[in-house]
mmCIF file of C-alpha atoms in Angstrom:
data_model
loop_
_atom_site.group_PDB
_atom_site.id
_atom_site.type_symbol
_atom_site.label_atom_id
_atom_site.label_comp_id
_atom_site.label_asym_id
_atom_site.label_seq_id
_atom_site.Cartn_x
_atom_site.Cartn_y
_atom_site.Cartn_z
ATOM 1 C CA MET A 1175 -31.302 19.233 -58.681
ATOM 2 C CA HIS A 1176 -32.888 17.525 -60.724
ATOM 3 C CA ALA A 1177 -31.474 13.832 -62.055
ATOM 4 C CA MET A 1178 -31.487 13.791 -65.272
ATOM 5 C CA GLU A 1179 -33.096 10.451 -66.717
ATOM 6 C CA THR A 1180 -31.685 8.837 -70.026
ATOM 7 C CA THR A 1181 -32.414 5.771 -71.540
ATOM 8 C CA LEU A 1182 -29.395 3.926 -73.550
ATOM 9 C CA THR A 1183 -30.306 2.158 -76.848
ATOM 10 C CA SER A 1184 -28.280 0.243 -78.473
ATOM 11 C CA PRO A 1185 -27.700 1.002 -82.642
ATOM 12 C CA SER A 1186 -28.403 -2.102 -83.266
ATOM 13 C CA ALA A 1187 -31.875 -1.577 -81.647
ATOM 14 C CA SER A 1188 -32.877 1.416 -84.429
ATOM 15 C CA ARG A 1189 -32.376 -0.538 -86.651
ATOM 16 C CA PRO A 1190 -34.150 -3.300 -88.593
ATOM 17 C CA SER A 1191 -32.824 -7.187 -88.490
ATOM 18 C CA ALA A 1192 -31.619 -8.473 -91.553
ATOM 19 C CA ALA A 1193 -34.298 -11.048 -92.216
ATOM 20 C CA ARG A 1194 -36.708 -7.810 -91.806
ATOM 21 C CA LEU A 1195 -35.047 -6.119 -94.172
ATOM 22 C CA LEU A 1196 -34.736 -9.332 -96.209
ATOM 23 C CA ALA A 1197 -38.694 -9.834 -96.648
ATOM 24 C CA ILE A 1198 -38.994 -5.884 -97.335
ATOM 25 C CA VAL A 1199 -36.778 -6.225 -100.429
ATOM 26 C CA ALA A 1200 -38.628 -9.621 -101.035
ATOM 27 C CA ALA A 1201 -41.927 -7.636 -100.695
ATOM 28 C CA PHE A 1202 -40.919 -5.073 -102.817
ATOM 29 C CA GLY A 1203 -39.740 -7.222 -106.029
ATOM 30 C CA LEU A 1204 -43.230 -9.096 -105.852
ATOM 31 C CA ALA A 1205 -45.048 -5.994 -105.679
ATOM 32 C CA LEU A 1206 -42.777 -4.633 -109.098
ATOM 33 C CA ALA A 1207 -43.413 -8.168 -110.592
ATOM 34 C CA GLN A 1208 -46.795 -7.417 -110.530
ATOM 35 C CA LEU A 1209 -46.372 -4.311 -112.149
ATOM 36 C CA PRO A 1210 -47.487 -3.481 -116.553
ATOM 37 C CA ALA A 1211 -44.085 -4.218 -118.167
ATOM 38 C CA GLN A 1212 -45.577 -0.958 -119.785
ATOM 39 C CA ALA A 1213 -44.266 2.549 -119.802
ATOM 40 C CA GLN A 1214 -45.796 5.941 -121.027
ATOM 41 C CA ILE A 1215 -43.617 6.850 -124.204
ATOM 42 C CA TYR A 1216 -43.489 10.389 -125.207
ATOM 43 C CA LEU A 1217 -42.064 12.339 -128.572
ATOM 44 C CA CYS A 1218 -40.882 15.688 -127.982
ATOM 45 C CA VAL A 1219 -39.641 17.880 -131.058
ATOM 46 C CA ASP A 1220 -37.682 20.527 -130.339
ATOM 47 C CA ALA A 1221 -37.082 23.878 -131.667
ATOM 48 C CA SER A 1222 -34.443 23.094 -134.511
ATOM 49 C CA GLY A 1223 -36.524 19.877 -135.127
ATOM 50 C CA THR A 1224 -34.711 17.126 -133.413
ATOM 51 C CA ARG A 1225 -36.785 14.224 -132.452
ATOM 52 C CA GLU A 1226 -36.116 12.582 -128.954
ATOM 53 C CA LEU A 1227 -37.811 9.985 -127.357
ATOM 54 C CA THR A 1228 -38.488 9.671 -123.363
ATOM 55 C CA ASP A 1229 -40.445 8.380 -120.451
ATOM 56 C CA ARG A 1230 -40.456 11.217 -118.890
ATOM 57 C CA TYR A 1231 -42.938 14.233 -119.749
ATOM 58 C CA LYS A 1232 -41.941 17.684 -120.285
ATOM 59 C CA PRO A 1233 -43.760 20.493 -121.989
ATOM 60 C CA GLY A 1234 -44.818 20.096 -125.636
ATOM 61 C CA CYS A 1235 -44.257 16.546 -125.870
ATOM 62 C CA LYS A 1236 -46.819 14.044 -127.502
ATOM 63 C CA SER A 1237 -48.095 10.942 -125.492
ATOM 64 C CA LEU A 1238 -47.161 7.986 -127.982
ATOM 65 C CA ASP A 1239 -49.731 4.432 -128.268
ATOM 66 C CA ILE A 1240 -47.634 1.580 -128.309
ATOM 67 C CA ALA A 1241 -49.460 -0.713 -127.196
ATOM 68 C CA SER A 1242 -51.891 -1.143 -130.435
ATOM 69 C CA SER A 1243 -48.281 -0.526 -132.204
ATOM 70 C CA ILE A 1244 -45.941 -3.011 -131.048
ATOM 71 C CA PRO A 1245 -47.632 -6.676 -131.048
ATOM 72 C CA ALA A 1246 -46.945 -8.473 -128.346
ATOM 73 C CA PRO A 1247 -44.780 -11.612 -128.459
ATOM 74 C CA SER A 1248 -46.373 -14.683 -129.304
ATOM 75 C CA GLY A 1249 -47.648 -17.409 -126.064
ATOM 76 C CA GLY A 1250 -44.940 -19.941 -126.488
ATOM 77 C CA ALA A 1251 -40.814 -19.689 -126.139
ATOM 78 C CA ARG A 1252 -39.337 -20.474 -129.620
ATOM 79 C CA ARG A 1253 -36.899 -23.671 -129.415
ATOM 80 C CA ALA A 1254 -32.974 -23.438 -130.135
ATOM 81 C CA SER A 1255 -33.430 -26.187 -132.606
ATOM 82 C CA ALA A 1256 -36.003 -23.982 -135.146
ATOM 83 C CA PRO A 1257 -34.559 -22.266 -137.500
ATOM 84 C CA PRO A 1258 -35.011 -18.495 -138.043
ATOM 85 C CA ARG A 1259 -37.384 -17.707 -140.488
ATOM 86 C CA ALA A 1260 -36.583 -16.157 -143.613
ATOM 87 C CA ALA A 1261 -37.945 -12.429 -144.208
ATOM 88 C CA ALA A 1262 -39.821 -12.416 -147.656
ATOM 89 C CA PRO A 1263 -38.184 -10.694 -150.704
ATOM 90 C CA ALA A 1264 -39.940 -7.605 -151.251
ATOM 91 C CA ALA A 1265 -41.740 -6.974 -154.122
ATOM 92 C CA THR A 1266 -40.056 -4.320 -156.095
ATOM 93 C CA PRO A 1267 -42.618 -1.111 -157.066
ATOM 94 C CA SER A 1268 -44.291 -1.268 -160.026
ATOM 95 C CA ASP A 1269 -43.247 2.729 -160.319
ATOM 96 C CA PHE A 1270 -39.134 1.021 -159.814
ATOM 97 C CA PRO A 1271 -37.509 2.280 -163.221
ATOM 98 C CA ARG A 1272 -36.281 -0.209 -164.922
ATOM 99 C CA VAL A 1273 -33.334 -1.292 -166.676
ATOM 100 C CA ASP A 1274 -33.674 -2.648 -170.350
ATOM 101 C CA THR A 1275 -31.897 -5.930 -171.313
ATOM 102 C CA SER A 1276 -29.469 -4.496 -174.039
ATOM 103 C CA GLN A 1277 -28.853 -1.701 -171.763
ATOM 104 C CA GLN A 1278 -28.107 -4.020 -168.888
ATOM 105 C CA ARG A 1279 -26.084 -6.314 -170.763
ATOM 106 C CA ALA A 1280 -23.871 -3.331 -171.937
ATOM 107 C CA ARG A 1281 -23.257 -2.735 -168.054
ATOM 108 C CA ASP A 1282 -22.229 -5.382 -167.684
ATOM 109 C CA ASN A 1283 -19.906 -5.842 -170.301
ATOM 110 C CA ASP A 1284 -18.461 -2.223 -168.936
ATOM 111 C CA ARG A 1285 -18.051 -4.183 -165.056
ATOM 112 C CA ARG A 1286 -16.311 -7.574 -167.110
ATOM 113 C CA GLU A 1287 -13.807 -5.238 -168.761
ATOM 114 C CA ILE A 1288 -13.349 -2.992 -165.863
ATOM 115 C CA LEU A 1289 -12.251 -6.394 -163.461
ATOM 116 C CA LEU A 1290 -10.561 -7.837 -166.333
ATOM 117 C CA GLU A 1291 -7.959 -4.902 -166.659
ATOM 118 C CA GLU A 1292 -8.046 -4.794 -162.550
ATOM 119 C CA MET A 1293 -6.754 -8.269 -162.923
ATOM 120 C CA ARG A 1294 -4.186 -7.322 -165.854
ATOM 121 C CA ALA A 1295 -2.819 -4.566 -163.670
ATOM 122 C CA GLU A 1296 -3.056 -7.386 -160.350
ATOM 123 C CA GLU A 1297 -1.358 -10.078 -161.887
ATOM 124 C CA LYS A 1298 1.435 -7.919 -163.116
ATOM 125 C CA ARG A 1299 1.900 -6.632 -159.770
ATOM 126 C CA LEU A 1300 1.910 -10.367 -158.822
ATOM 127 C CA GLN A 1301 4.944 -11.565 -161.545
ATOM 128 C CA ASP A 1302 6.702 -8.012 -160.322
ATOM 129 C CA LEU A 1303 6.886 -9.300 -156.941
ATOM 130 C CA LYS A 1304 7.922 -12.763 -157.357
ATOM 131 C CA THR A 1305 10.721 -11.731 -159.364
ATOM 132 C CA GLU A 1306 11.992 -9.237 -156.975
ATOM 133 C CA PHE A 1307 11.201 -12.274 -153.944
ATOM 134 C CA LYS A 1308 13.226 -14.473 -155.970
ATOM 135 C CA GLY A 1309 11.829 -17.994 -154.259
ATOM 136 C CA GLY A 1310 12.404 -16.616 -150.966
ATOM 137 C CA GLU A 1311 16.221 -14.889 -151.372
ATOM 138 C CA PRO A 1312 16.142 -11.512 -153.025
ATOM 139 C CA ASP A 1313 19.116 -9.627 -153.589
ATOM 140 C CA ARG A 1314 19.818 -7.261 -150.057
ATOM 141 C CA LEU A 1315 19.810 -3.591 -150.311
ATOM 142 C CA GLY A 1316 22.071 -1.433 -149.319
ATOM 143 C CA SER A 1317 19.809 0.226 -146.994
ATOM 144 C CA GLU A 1318 19.268 -3.122 -144.962
ATOM 145 C CA ARG A 1319 23.118 -3.407 -143.330
ATOM 146 C CA ASN A 1320 21.118 -4.726 -140.422
ATOM 147 C CA TYR A 1321 19.868 -8.502 -140.888
ATOM 148 C CA ALA A 1322 16.643 -8.117 -139.156
ATOM 149 C CA LYS A 1323 15.615 -4.940 -141.977
ATOM 150 C CA TYR A 1324 16.354 -7.575 -144.834
ATOM 151 C CA LEU A 1325 14.312 -10.454 -143.056
ATOM 152 C CA GLU A 1326 11.133 -7.947 -142.593
ATOM 153 C CA ARG A 1327 11.228 -7.012 -146.267
ATOM 154 C CA VAL A 1328 11.488 -10.563 -147.107
ATOM 155 C CA ALA A 1329 8.150 -11.052 -145.088
ATOM 156 C CA ASN A 1330 6.734 -8.053 -146.208
ATOM 157 C CA LEU A 1331 7.573 -8.994 -149.400
ATOM 158 C CA ARG A 1332 5.894 -13.201 -148.691
ATOM 159 C CA GLU A 1333 2.128 -11.106 -147.149
ATOM 160 C CA ALA A 1334 2.148 -9.001 -150.629
ATOM 161 C CA ILE A 1335 2.339 -11.952 -152.763
ATOM 162 C CA GLY A 1336 -0.326 -13.224 -150.752
ATOM 163 C CA ARG A 1337 -2.544 -10.811 -150.737
ATOM 164 C CA SER A 1338 -1.958 -10.437 -154.300
ATOM 165 C CA GLU A 1339 -2.834 -13.976 -155.484
ATOM 166 C CA LYS A 1340 -5.696 -13.769 -153.272
ATOM 167 C CA ASN A 1341 -6.917 -10.461 -155.030
ATOM 168 C CA ILE A 1342 -7.031 -12.651 -158.345
ATOM 169 C CA GLU A 1343 -8.998 -15.152 -157.090
ATOM 170 C CA ALA A 1344 -11.714 -12.794 -155.893
ATOM 171 C CA LEU A 1345 -11.615 -10.777 -159.116
ATOM 172 C CA GLN A 1346 -11.657 -14.194 -160.630
ATOM 173 C CA ARG A 1347 -14.993 -15.038 -159.278
ATOM 174 C CA GLU A 1348 -16.603 -11.580 -159.671
ATOM 175 C CA ILE A 1349 -15.775 -11.916 -163.742
ATOM 176 C CA ALA A 1350 -17.416 -15.416 -163.125
ATOM 177 C CA ALA A 1351 -20.608 -14.297 -161.289
ATOM 178 C CA ILE A 1352 -21.139 -11.765 -163.944
ATOM 179 C CA LYS A 1353 -24.456 -13.027 -166.261
#
């Protein structure tokens, strides 16, 4: 009989050590840091006309040159205390339709009348709510045998009065803003 020779190895001997793994990961990270941050971008349009931007090439896709179309960030880091720059107002195109002064005045008058009508309706609603509210002690309804339902209605009336007052204030601001 032939004697069989076996070599026993421990499971940890076939695996790299933690230090070696850490070194591999660090080297891989450094290698990735050296790669440029750009990737190729493709524009794909399917049969229905749907556009898709992707970083994977598909048949029929066009390569986009994004390096020349996107400016690189400026060199210095922006200071936290520097206020953001406001965008310059866009110039009105010369062929943009204009409204003459009398027509604009008529539109403003129509708007003012609509807002005044809304304000009158809101003031009427507020008056009705205050009448029903009776200073915080409205009459109990027959359907409010449970006192909690009565308190809920009182709270709802109080909220409705507050909303109505805010609506009137907003309408007054809108009316005042009309030239």
